[in-house]
Amino acid sequence: MTEETTTGQVTLEQPGRTAALVLDRACVAYGDVPALEELDGVVHPGEAVALIGPNGAGKSTLIKAILGLVPVVRGRIEVLGTTPARARREVAYVPQADTLDPDFPVSVEQVVMMGRYRKIGWLRRPSAGDRAEVAAALERVGLAGRARDRFGTLSGGQRQRVLLARAIAARPRLLLLDEPFNGVDAVSQHALLEAMAALKEQGTAVVISTHDLAIAHLACEEVCLLNRHQYGFGPTESVLTPERLRAAYGGQALELRGDRVIVTRT
Amino acid sequence: MILTDMSWFDSTVHRAMTEAALVGALGGLVGVLVIVRRLPFFTMALTHATFPGVVIATLLGIDLYLGGGLFGLLIVLAIVAFSRARGQDLTAATGIALSGGFALGVVLVSAQDGFSKDLTHYTVGDILAVSTADLTSTLVVAVAVVIVLAALGKELLFSAFDPVGASAAGLPTLVLDFILLAVIEVTVVVTVPALGAILAVALLVGPAATARLLTDRLALLFPISAVIGVGCGLAGVWLSTRWDIAAGASIALFVGFVFGLAFLGSAVRGRLRSPAETTRHPVALEAVNDAGSS
């Protein structure tokens, strides 16, 4: 099950080349219920990894564990050379846009500014510099003209871009995205991919959970194939093979013409 | 300080006016948080739950605010505990706490022969009976709430809008939630003596809900809601003294009337949501793997 794995010990000691993310026989659990077992892999700065797996595979759980919101019970998860909780300051998280209340009276600008809150600190107000960061981040996702609009009035794809802008405004070294392409139109998908590519060029490591295997090919060098266990971690082409997808997806995978696999969500 | 100048506050109506303006402003401000966090039903349970606390405090001869506050806190803990029961959610637990708390208050009052105050005093309040000590309590709470909202505004906003994102960003969302509940709780405790256990929720929900119909801008919600709260409070007391009707009820009626006007206004301007908008778009069905072609 874990043929493709590499462990992180080698990279940890090299200064300036600290791995963004190291999974070392990591097991994650909610209380007594194990959610993920024996995960291994390394993500370096400037690299993107796709978390691929069926519903309930534990993709969101892994993201929460990388954020330090779900405990690692055995093995370890190391983020930017330290524990997930300590690294949080330099990690940004992009939730699924449709988990947020579209009626909430908050403007696009205010949402993106939330990415600056941690740097602004308690009891202080955003400075001109923070506002400039917000404007630049909105520019990066192609929504500079929508700053004053209410968040809920934007389309699903545009809201997703606003949430990415919020993450960009935080200037993270590790970016985590939970299903960013669900129900997203082509224009927004293109904008999201471009903004992510720019971040990678600046050395930000990216972790994307997605159902979309085409996106994994397009945006990520590496794939972590998951379903409670790890079914492979490594270069996209070598992990996303019909055999491994069938193994990970079980009954949910449907083979077409030998080299294509359609994965249906239930 | 104004409150030490007793001459103006010798008048029952003046005291009632001041109290109405204070709880109106306070309810208006805190109501914005209640509305955006979708907590009106919870707040209603809280107002009803302070009722037995106030009755018990009267029986024991301890401070009414303390009694109401402690009992409210007890009910919050009970709601959270009940809601963890299998197959239940917060709504069911809140409904039980609401009716249970209110029933306990009624039982306690009815069990007391010759109890000095009658039931309506607690259920619909008696704003014309407020003392300068009550006014001072309300003022202290109002100042404290304004300070907390000003100091923690952006963090409360983040954790209200996106709780997971806020904790991912390192904000202590549990602590922030507790602060929010504490703010609602103290507001309820100082509002209930004036408007009663049943009517207090009017000022904690109505002005903010009305303001929400008038603006999408968070920064404008607070002042608009506070102004509506103060306006309804003053108008209610004025109407009650002029026509000799119950003050708490006329304040609540004004709140409902203003909300109705705003609702009609937004219906006319076509700002109401169509049924189609309330449904979420279906999730994407499939993902296709083109191994090798991309």
Coordinates of C-alpha atoms in Angstrom, one line a residue:
Chain A
M1 CA 0.0 0.0 0.0
T2 CA 2.8 2.4 0.6
E3 CA 5.3 1.5 -2.1
E4 CA 5.8 5.0 -3.3
T5 CA 6.6 6.5 0.1
T6 CA 9.6 8.5 1.0
T7 CA 10.3 9.7 4.5
G8 CA 11.5 13.1 5.5
Q9 CA 14.5 12.6 7.8
V10 CA 17.0 13.6 5.1
T11 CA 15.5 16.9 4.3
L12 CA 14.8 18.1 7.8
E13 CA 18.4 19.0 8.7
Q14 CA 19.2 21.1 5.7
P15 CA 18.8 24.8 6.5
G16 CA 16.9 26.8 3.8
R17 CA 15.5 23.6 2.4
T18 CA 13.2 22.8 5.3
A19 CA 10.4 20.6 4.0
A20 CA 7.0 22.4 4.0
L21 CA 5.3 19.2 5.1
V22 CA 6.5 15.9 6.4
L23 CA 4.2 12.9 7.1
D24 CA 6.0 10.2 9.0
R25 CA 3.9 7.1 9.6
A26 CA 1.2 9.6 10.7
C27 CA -2.0 8.3 12.2
V28 CA -4.9 10.7 12.8
A29 CA -7.9 10.1 14.9
Y30 CA -11.1 11.8 16.2
G31 CA -11.2 10.6 19.8
D32 CA -11.0 6.8 19.6
V33 CA -12.0 6.6 16.0
P34 CA -9.0 6.3 13.7
A35 CA -9.5 8.4 10.6
L36 CA -6.2 8.0 8.7
E37 CA -3.5 5.5 9.2
E38 CA 0.2 5.3 8.3
L39 CA 0.6 8.3 6.1
D40 CA 4.1 9.0 4.7
G41 CA 5.4 11.7 2.4
V42 CA 7.2 15.0 1.9
V43 CA 6.1 18.3 0.3
H44 CA 8.9 20.8 -0.5
P45 CA 8.6 24.6 -0.9
G46 CA 7.2 25.5 -4.3
E47 CA 5.6 22.1 -4.8
A48 CA 1.9 21.2 -5.0
V49 CA 0.4 17.9 -3.8
A50 CA -3.2 16.8 -4.6
L51 CA -5.0 14.8 -2.0
I52 CA -7.2 12.4 -4.0
G53 CA -9.7 10.0 -2.6
P54 CA -13.4 9.2 -2.5
N55 CA -15.9 10.9 -0.1
G56 CA -15.1 10.1 3.5
A57 CA -11.5 9.1 2.6
G58 CA -10.2 11.5 5.2
K59 CA -8.9 14.3 2.9
S60 CA -10.5 17.1 5.0
T61 CA -9.3 15.4 8.1
L62 CA -5.7 15.4 6.9
I63 CA -6.0 19.1 6.1
K64 CA -7.3 19.7 9.7
A65 CA -4.5 17.6 11.1
I66 CA -1.9 19.7 9.1
L67 CA -3.5 22.7 10.8
G68 CA -3.2 21.1 14.2
L69 CA -7.0 21.0 14.7
V70 CA -7.2 17.2 14.8
P71 CA -4.6 15.3 16.8
V72 CA -1.9 13.0 15.4
V73 CA -2.1 9.9 17.6
R74 CA 0.9 8.0 16.3
G75 CA 3.8 8.9 14.0
R76 CA 4.2 12.6 13.3
I77 CA 3.2 15.5 11.0
E78 CA 5.8 18.2 10.8
V79 CA 4.9 21.5 9.2
L80 CA 7.7 24.0 8.2
G81 CA 10.1 22.2 10.5
T82 CA 7.9 22.4 13.6
T83 CA 4.6 21.1 15.0
P84 CA 1.4 21.9 13.2
A85 CA 0.0 24.1 15.9
R86 CA 3.3 26.2 16.0
A87 CA 3.5 26.5 12.3
R88 CA -0.1 27.8 12.0
R89 CA 1.2 31.4 11.8
E90 CA 2.7 30.6 8.4
V91 CA 0.0 28.3 7.1
A92 CA -3.1 29.6 5.3
Y93 CA -6.3 27.5 4.9
V94 CA -8.9 28.0 2.1
P95 CA -12.3 26.4 3.0
Q96 CA -15.0 25.4 0.5
A97 CA -16.9 28.6 -0.3
D98 CA -20.3 27.0 0.0
T99 CA -19.7 26.1 3.6
L100 CA -20.0 29.8 4.4
D101 CA -23.2 31.7 5.0
P102 CA -24.0 33.7 1.8
D103 CA -26.3 36.0 3.8
F104 CA -23.6 37.2 6.1
P105 CA -23.3 41.0 5.8
V106 CA -19.6 41.1 5.0
S107 CA -17.9 42.7 2.0
V108 CA -15.3 41.0 -0.2
E109 CA -12.7 43.4 1.1
Q110 CA -13.5 42.5 4.7
V111 CA -13.2 38.8 4.0
V112 CA -9.8 39.2 2.4
M113 CA -8.7 41.5 5.3
M114 CA -9.4 38.5 7.7
G115 CA -6.2 37.0 6.2
R116 CA -4.3 40.0 7.7
Y117 CA -5.8 39.8 11.2
R118 CA -3.1 37.6 12.7
K119 CA -0.4 40.0 11.4
I120 CA -2.4 43.0 12.6
G121 CA -2.8 41.6 16.1
W122 CA -5.3 42.0 18.9
L123 CA -6.9 45.4 19.6
R124 CA -5.4 47.0 16.5
R125 CA -7.0 48.2 13.3
P126 CA -5.8 47.5 9.7
S127 CA -3.2 49.9 8.4
A128 CA -2.8 51.4 4.9
G129 CA -0.2 48.7 4.3
D130 CA -2.8 46.0 5.2
R131 CA -5.3 47.6 2.8
A132 CA -2.6 47.6 0.1
E133 CA -2.0 43.8 0.7
V134 CA -5.8 43.2 0.4
A135 CA -6.0 45.1 -2.9
A136 CA -3.0 43.3 -4.3
A137 CA -4.4 39.9 -3.3
L138 CA -7.7 40.7 -5.0
E139 CA -5.8 41.8 -8.1
R140 CA -4.1 38.4 -8.1
V141 CA -7.4 36.5 -8.3
G142 CA -8.8 38.9 -10.8
L143 CA -11.5 40.4 -8.5
A144 CA -10.0 43.9 -7.9
G145 CA -13.3 45.6 -9.0
R146 CA -15.5 43.7 -6.6
A147 CA -13.9 44.8 -3.3
R148 CA -16.9 46.7 -2.1
D149 CA -19.5 44.1 -3.0
R150 CA -21.1 41.9 -0.4
F151 CA -19.4 38.4 -0.4
G152 CA -22.7 36.6 -0.8
T153 CA -23.6 38.4 -4.1
L154 CA -20.7 36.8 -5.9
S155 CA -20.9 33.5 -7.8
G156 CA -19.6 30.3 -6.2
G157 CA -16.4 30.4 -8.2
Q158 CA -15.8 34.1 -7.4
R159 CA -16.3 33.4 -3.7
Q160 CA -13.7 30.7 -3.9
R161 CA -11.3 33.2 -5.5
V162 CA -12.0 35.7 -2.6
L163 CA -11.1 33.0 -0.1
L164 CA -7.9 32.3 -2.0
A165 CA -7.2 36.0 -2.0
R166 CA -7.7 35.9 1.8
A167 CA -5.0 33.2 2.0
I168 CA -2.7 35.2 -0.3
A169 CA -3.0 38.3 1.9
A170 CA -1.7 36.2 4.8
R171 CA 1.6 35.5 2.8
P172 CA 1.7 31.9 3.8
R173 CA 4.6 29.4 3.3
L174 CA 2.1 26.5 3.1
L175 CA -1.3 26.8 1.5
L176 CA -4.1 24.3 2.2
L177 CA -7.2 24.2 0.0
D178 CA -10.2 22.1 0.7
E179 CA -12.0 21.1 -2.5
P180 CA -11.5 24.5 -4.2
F181 CA -12.9 23.5 -7.5
N182 CA -16.3 22.1 -6.5
G183 CA -19.0 23.8 -8.5
V184 CA -16.5 26.3 -9.9
D185 CA -17.0 27.7 -13.4
A186 CA -14.2 27.6 -16.0
V187 CA -13.3 31.3 -15.7
S188 CA -12.9 31.0 -11.9
Q189 CA -11.0 27.7 -12.2
H190 CA -8.5 29.3 -14.6
A191 CA -8.1 32.3 -12.2
L192 CA -7.6 29.9 -9.2
L193 CA -5.0 27.9 -11.1
E194 CA -3.1 31.0 -12.2
A195 CA -3.0 32.5 -8.7
M196 CA -1.8 29.1 -7.3
A197 CA 0.9 28.8 -9.9
A198 CA 2.2 32.3 -9.0
L199 CA 2.3 31.4 -5.3
K200 CA 4.3 28.2 -6.1
E201 CA 6.8 30.2 -8.0
Q202 CA 7.4 32.3 -4.9
G203 CA 8.1 29.2 -3.0
T204 CA 4.8 28.5 -1.3
A205 CA 4.0 24.8 -0.9
V206 CA 0.4 23.9 -1.8
V207 CA -1.9 21.1 -0.6
I208 CA -5.2 20.7 -2.5
S209 CA -7.9 18.2 -1.7
T210 CA -9.9 17.5 -4.8
H211 CA -12.1 15.0 -6.6
D212 CA -11.0 16.3 -9.9
L213 CA -8.2 14.1 -11.3
A214 CA -7.7 16.4 -14.2
I215 CA -6.8 19.2 -11.8
A216 CA -4.3 17.0 -10.1
H217 CA -2.6 16.5 -13.4
L218 CA -2.8 20.2 -14.3
A219 CA -1.8 21.8 -11.0
C220 CA 0.2 19.3 -8.9
E221 CA 3.5 17.6 -9.3
E222 CA 2.6 15.1 -6.6
V223 CA -0.4 13.1 -5.5
C224 CA -1.4 11.5 -2.2
L225 CA -4.0 8.9 -3.0
L226 CA -6.0 8.2 0.1
N227 CA -8.8 6.2 1.5
R228 CA -8.3 5.9 5.2
H229 CA -4.9 4.4 4.2
Q230 CA -2.4 5.7 1.8
Y231 CA -2.6 4.1 -1.7
G232 CA 0.4 6.0 -3.0
F233 CA 2.4 9.2 -2.6
G234 CA 4.6 10.5 -5.4
P235 CA 4.7 12.0 -8.9
T236 CA 1.2 12.4 -10.3
E237 CA 1.7 10.2 -13.4
S238 CA 3.0 7.3 -11.4
V239 CA 0.4 7.4 -8.7
L240 CA -2.8 8.0 -10.7
T241 CA -2.8 4.7 -12.5
P242 CA -6.1 2.8 -13.1
E243 CA -4.9 0.0 -10.8
R244 CA -4.2 2.2 -7.8
L245 CA -7.4 4.3 -8.4
R246 CA -9.4 1.1 -8.5
A247 CA -7.8 0.0 -5.3
A248 CA -8.4 3.3 -3.5
Y249 CA -11.9 3.9 -4.8
G250 CA -13.1 0.3 -4.6
G251 CA -16.6 0.0 -6.0
Q252 CA -16.8 3.7 -6.8
A253 CA -14.3 3.5 -9.7
L254 CA -15.4 2.7 -13.2
E255 CA -12.9 1.8 -15.8
L256 CA -13.3 3.1 -19.4
R257 CA -11.1 2.0 -22.3
G258 CA -8.2 0.7 -20.2
D259 CA -6.4 3.9 -19.4
R260 CA -9.2 6.2 -18.4
V261 CA -11.0 6.0 -15.1
I262 CA -14.2 7.8 -14.2
V263 CA -14.7 8.4 -10.5
T264 CA -18.3 8.9 -9.5
R265 CA -19.2 10.7 -6.3
T266 CA -22.1 9.2 -4.4
Chain B
M1 CA -22.1 62.1 36.2
I2 CA -25.7 62.5 35.2
L3 CA -26.9 59.7 37.4
T4 CA -25.9 61.6 40.6
D5 CA -28.0 64.6 39.6
M6 CA -31.1 63.1 41.1
S7 CA -33.6 65.9 40.4
W8 CA -34.3 64.9 36.8
F9 CA -34.4 61.2 37.7
D10 CA -37.0 61.8 40.4
S11 CA -39.6 61.4 37.7
T12 CA -40.7 57.9 37.0
V13 CA -41.2 58.7 33.3
H14 CA -37.7 60.2 33.0
R15 CA -36.2 57.1 34.5
A16 CA -38.2 54.8 32.3
M17 CA -37.2 56.9 29.2
T18 CA -33.5 56.6 30.1
E19 CA -33.8 52.9 30.7
A20 CA -35.7 52.4 27.5
A21 CA -33.0 54.3 25.5
L22 CA -30.2 52.4 27.2
V23 CA -31.7 48.9 26.7
G24 CA -32.7 49.9 23.2
A25 CA -29.2 50.9 22.3
L26 CA -27.7 47.8 24.0
G27 CA -30.2 45.4 22.5
G28 CA -29.7 47.0 19.1
L29 CA -25.9 46.6 19.2
V30 CA -25.8 43.1 20.6
G31 CA -28.7 42.1 18.4
V32 CA -26.5 42.5 15.3
L33 CA -24.3 39.7 16.7
V34 CA -27.4 37.6 17.5
I35 CA -28.7 38.0 13.9
V36 CA -25.5 37.3 12.0
R37 CA -24.7 34.3 14.2
R38 CA -28.4 33.2 13.7
L39 CA -29.0 33.0 17.5
P40 CA -32.5 34.6 17.9
F41 CA -34.1 31.4 19.2
F42 CA -31.2 30.7 21.6
T43 CA -31.5 34.3 22.8
M44 CA -35.3 33.8 23.4
A45 CA -34.5 30.7 25.5
L46 CA -32.0 32.8 27.5
T47 CA -34.5 35.5 28.2
H48 CA -37.1 33.0 29.4
A49 CA -34.4 31.1 31.4
T50 CA -33.5 34.2 33.5
F51 CA -37.1 34.3 34.8
P52 CA -36.9 31.5 37.4
G53 CA -33.5 32.9 38.4
V54 CA -35.1 36.3 39.2
V55 CA -37.9 34.6 41.1
I56 CA -35.5 32.5 43.2
A57 CA -33.3 35.6 43.8
T58 CA -36.4 37.5 45.1
L59 CA -37.4 34.6 47.4
L60 CA -33.8 34.4 48.8
G61 CA -33.5 38.1 49.0
I62 CA -30.3 38.2 46.8
D63 CA -29.6 40.5 43.9
L64 CA -32.1 40.0 41.1
Y65 CA -29.5 40.5 38.3
L66 CA -27.2 38.0 39.9
G67 CA -30.0 35.4 40.2
G68 CA -31.1 35.9 36.6
G69 CA -27.5 35.8 35.3
L70 CA -26.5 32.7 37.2
F71 CA -29.7 30.8 36.1
G72 CA -29.1 32.0 32.5
L73 CA -25.6 30.6 32.6
L74 CA -26.9 27.3 34.0
I75 CA -29.4 27.1 31.1
V76 CA -26.7 27.7 28.6
L77 CA -24.6 24.9 30.0
A78 CA -27.7 22.6 30.0
I79 CA -28.5 23.4 26.4
V80 CA -24.9 22.6 25.3
A81 CA -25.1 19.3 27.3
F82 CA -28.6 18.3 26.0
S83 CA -27.6 19.1 22.4
R84 CA -24.9 16.3 22.6
A85 CA -27.6 13.7 23.1
R86 CA -27.8 11.3 20.2
G87 CA -30.1 12.4 17.3
Q88 CA -30.7 15.8 18.9
D89 CA -29.5 19.3 17.9
L90 CA -29.3 22.7 19.5
T91 CA -32.8 23.6 18.4
A92 CA -34.6 20.8 20.3
A93 CA -32.5 21.4 23.4
T94 CA -33.1 25.2 23.2
G95 CA -36.9 24.6 22.9
I96 CA -36.9 22.4 26.0
A97 CA -34.8 24.9 28.0
L98 CA -37.1 27.8 26.9
S99 CA -40.3 26.2 28.0
G100 CA -38.8 24.4 31.0
G101 CA -37.2 27.6 32.4
F102 CA -40.3 29.6 31.9
A103 CA -42.5 26.9 33.5
L104 CA -40.2 26.7 36.5
G105 CA -40.6 30.5 37.0
V106 CA -44.4 30.3 36.8
V107 CA -44.5 27.3 39.2
L108 CA -42.3 29.2 41.7
V109 CA -44.4 32.4 41.5
S110 CA -47.7 30.5 41.8
A111 CA -46.5 28.4 44.7
Q112 CA -45.9 31.6 46.8
D113 CA -49.0 32.8 48.7
G114 CA -48.9 36.5 49.1
F115 CA -45.9 36.8 46.9
S116 CA -45.2 40.6 46.8
K117 CA -45.0 40.8 43.0
D118 CA -47.4 39.3 40.5
L119 CA -46.5 37.1 37.5
T120 CA -46.9 39.8 34.8
H121 CA -44.2 41.8 36.5
Y122 CA -41.7 39.2 35.4
T123 CA -43.2 38.1 32.2
V124 CA -43.8 41.5 30.5
G125 CA -41.6 43.7 32.8
D126 CA -42.2 46.9 34.5
I127 CA -40.0 49.6 33.0
L128 CA -41.9 52.4 35.0
A129 CA -40.6 50.8 38.2
V130 CA -36.8 51.1 37.4
S131 CA -34.7 52.7 40.1
T132 CA -31.6 54.7 39.6
A133 CA -29.7 51.6 40.7
D134 CA -31.2 49.7 37.8
L135 CA -30.2 52.6 35.5
T136 CA -26.6 52.4 36.8
S137 CA -26.5 48.6 36.2
T138 CA -27.7 49.0 32.6
L139 CA -25.3 51.9 31.9
V140 CA -22.3 49.9 33.3
V141 CA -23.3 46.9 31.1
A142 CA -23.8 49.1 28.1
V143 CA -20.3 50.7 28.4
A144 CA -18.7 47.3 29.0
V145 CA -20.4 45.8 26.0
V146 CA -19.4 48.7 23.7
I147 CA -15.8 48.3 24.9
V148 CA -15.7 44.6 24.2
L149 CA -17.3 45.0 20.8
A150 CA -14.8 47.8 19.9
A151 CA -11.8 45.8 21.1
L152 CA -12.7 42.4 19.7
G153 CA -14.8 43.4 16.8
K154 CA -12.6 42.0 14.0
E155 CA -11.9 38.7 15.8
L156 CA -15.6 38.2 16.6
L157 CA -16.4 38.9 13.0
F158 CA -14.0 36.4 11.7
S159 CA -15.1 33.6 14.0
A160 CA -18.8 34.4 13.3
F161 CA -18.3 34.3 9.5
D162 CA -15.9 31.4 9.3
P163 CA -15.3 29.5 12.5
V164 CA -13.0 26.8 11.0
G165 CA -11.0 29.4 9.1
A166 CA -10.7 31.5 12.2
S167 CA -9.3 28.6 14.3
A168 CA -7.1 27.6 11.4
A169 CA -5.7 31.2 11.5
G170 CA -4.9 30.7 15.2
L171 CA -7.8 32.5 16.8
P172 CA -9.2 31.0 20.1
T173 CA -12.7 30.5 18.7
L174 CA -14.0 28.8 21.8
V175 CA -13.0 31.7 24.0
L176 CA -14.5 34.1 21.4
D177 CA -17.8 32.1 21.4
F178 CA -17.8 32.3 25.2
I179 CA -17.3 36.1 25.2
L180 CA -20.1 36.4 22.6
L181 CA -22.5 34.4 24.8
A182 CA -21.4 36.4 27.9
V183 CA -22.2 39.6 26.0
I184 CA -25.7 38.3 25.1
E185 CA -26.2 37.0 28.6
V186 CA -25.5 40.3 30.4
T187 CA -27.6 42.2 27.9
V188 CA -30.5 39.8 28.6
V189 CA -30.1 40.1 32.3
V190 CA -30.4 43.9 32.3
T191 CA -33.1 44.0 29.7
V192 CA -35.5 41.4 31.3
P193 CA -36.4 43.6 34.4
A194 CA -37.5 46.3 32.0
L195 CA -39.3 44.3 29.3
G196 CA -40.0 41.0 31.0
A197 CA -39.0 37.4 30.2
I198 CA -41.3 37.2 27.2
L199 CA -40.8 40.6 25.6
A200 CA -37.1 41.2 26.1
V201 CA -36.2 39.2 23.0
A202 CA -38.0 41.9 21.0
L203 CA -35.2 44.4 21.6
L204 CA -32.5 41.8 21.1
V205 CA -33.7 40.7 17.7
G206 CA -36.1 43.2 16.2
P207 CA -33.9 46.3 15.7
A208 CA -31.0 44.3 14.2
A209 CA -33.3 42.3 12.0
T210 CA -34.8 45.6 10.8
A211 CA -31.4 47.1 10.2
R212 CA -30.4 44.0 8.2
L213 CA -33.3 44.7 5.8
L214 CA -32.0 48.2 5.3
T215 CA -28.3 47.6 4.8
D216 CA -25.7 44.9 3.7
R217 CA -22.8 46.8 5.3
L218 CA -21.7 45.5 8.7
A219 CA -20.3 48.9 9.7
L220 CA -23.8 50.5 9.2
L221 CA -25.7 47.7 10.9
F222 CA -24.6 48.6 14.4
P223 CA -25.5 52.3 14.4
I224 CA -28.8 51.7 12.5
S225 CA -29.8 48.9 14.8
A226 CA -29.0 50.9 17.9
V227 CA -30.9 54.0 16.7
I228 CA -33.9 51.8 15.9
G229 CA -33.6 50.2 19.4
V230 CA -33.5 53.7 21.1
G231 CA -36.3 55.0 19.0
C232 CA -38.6 52.1 19.7
G233 CA -37.8 52.2 23.4
L234 CA -38.5 56.0 23.7
A235 CA -41.6 55.8 21.5
G236 CA -42.9 52.8 23.5
V237 CA -42.6 54.6 26.9
W238 CA -44.1 57.8 25.4
L239 CA -47.1 55.9 24.1
S240 CA -47.5 54.0 27.4
T241 CA -47.6 57.1 29.5
R242 CA -49.9 58.9 27.0
W243 CA -52.5 56.2 26.7
D244 CA -51.8 54.5 30.0
I245 CA -50.9 51.1 28.5
A246 CA -48.2 48.6 29.4
A247 CA -44.8 50.0 28.5
G248 CA -42.9 46.8 27.7
A249 CA -45.7 45.7 25.4
S250 CA -45.8 49.0 23.6
I251 CA -42.0 49.0 23.1
A252 CA -42.3 45.5 21.6
L253 CA -45.2 46.6 19.4
F254 CA -43.1 49.5 18.0
V255 CA -40.3 47.0 17.3
G256 CA -42.7 44.8 15.3
F257 CA -44.2 47.8 13.6
V258 CA -40.8 49.2 12.4
F259 CA -39.7 45.8 11.2
G260 CA -43.0 45.5 9.3
L261 CA -42.4 48.8 7.6
A262 CA -38.8 47.9 6.6
F263 CA -40.1 44.5 5.4
L264 CA -42.7 46.1 3.2
G265 CA -40.1 48.6 2.0
S266 CA -37.7 45.9 0.9
A267 CA -40.5 43.9 -0.7
V268 CA -41.4 47.0 -2.8
R269 CA -37.8 47.5 -3.8
G270 CA -37.5 43.9 -4.7
R271 CA -34.7 43.1 -2.2
L272 CA -36.4 40.0 -0.9
R273 CA -34.8 36.7 -1.6
S274 CA -36.5 34.4 -4.2
P275 CA -37.0 30.8 -3.1
A276 CA -34.5 29.7 -5.8
E277 CA -31.7 31.7 -4.1
T278 CA -32.1 29.8 -0.8
T279 CA -31.2 26.4 -2.4
R280 CA -27.6 25.6 -2.7
H281 CA -26.1 24.6 -6.1
P282 CA -25.7 20.9 -6.5
V283 CA -22.3 19.4 -6.0
A284 CA -20.3 18.5 -9.1
L285 CA -21.0 14.9 -10.0
E286 CA -17.9 13.5 -11.4
A287 CA -14.2 14.0 -12.1
V288 CA -12.6 12.5 -15.1
N289 CA -9.2 11.2 -15.3
D290 CA -7.4 11.6 -18.6
A291 CA -4.3 9.7 -17.7
G292 CA -1.5 10.7 -20.0
S293 CA -3.4 13.2 -22.1
S294 CA -2.7 16.2 -19.9

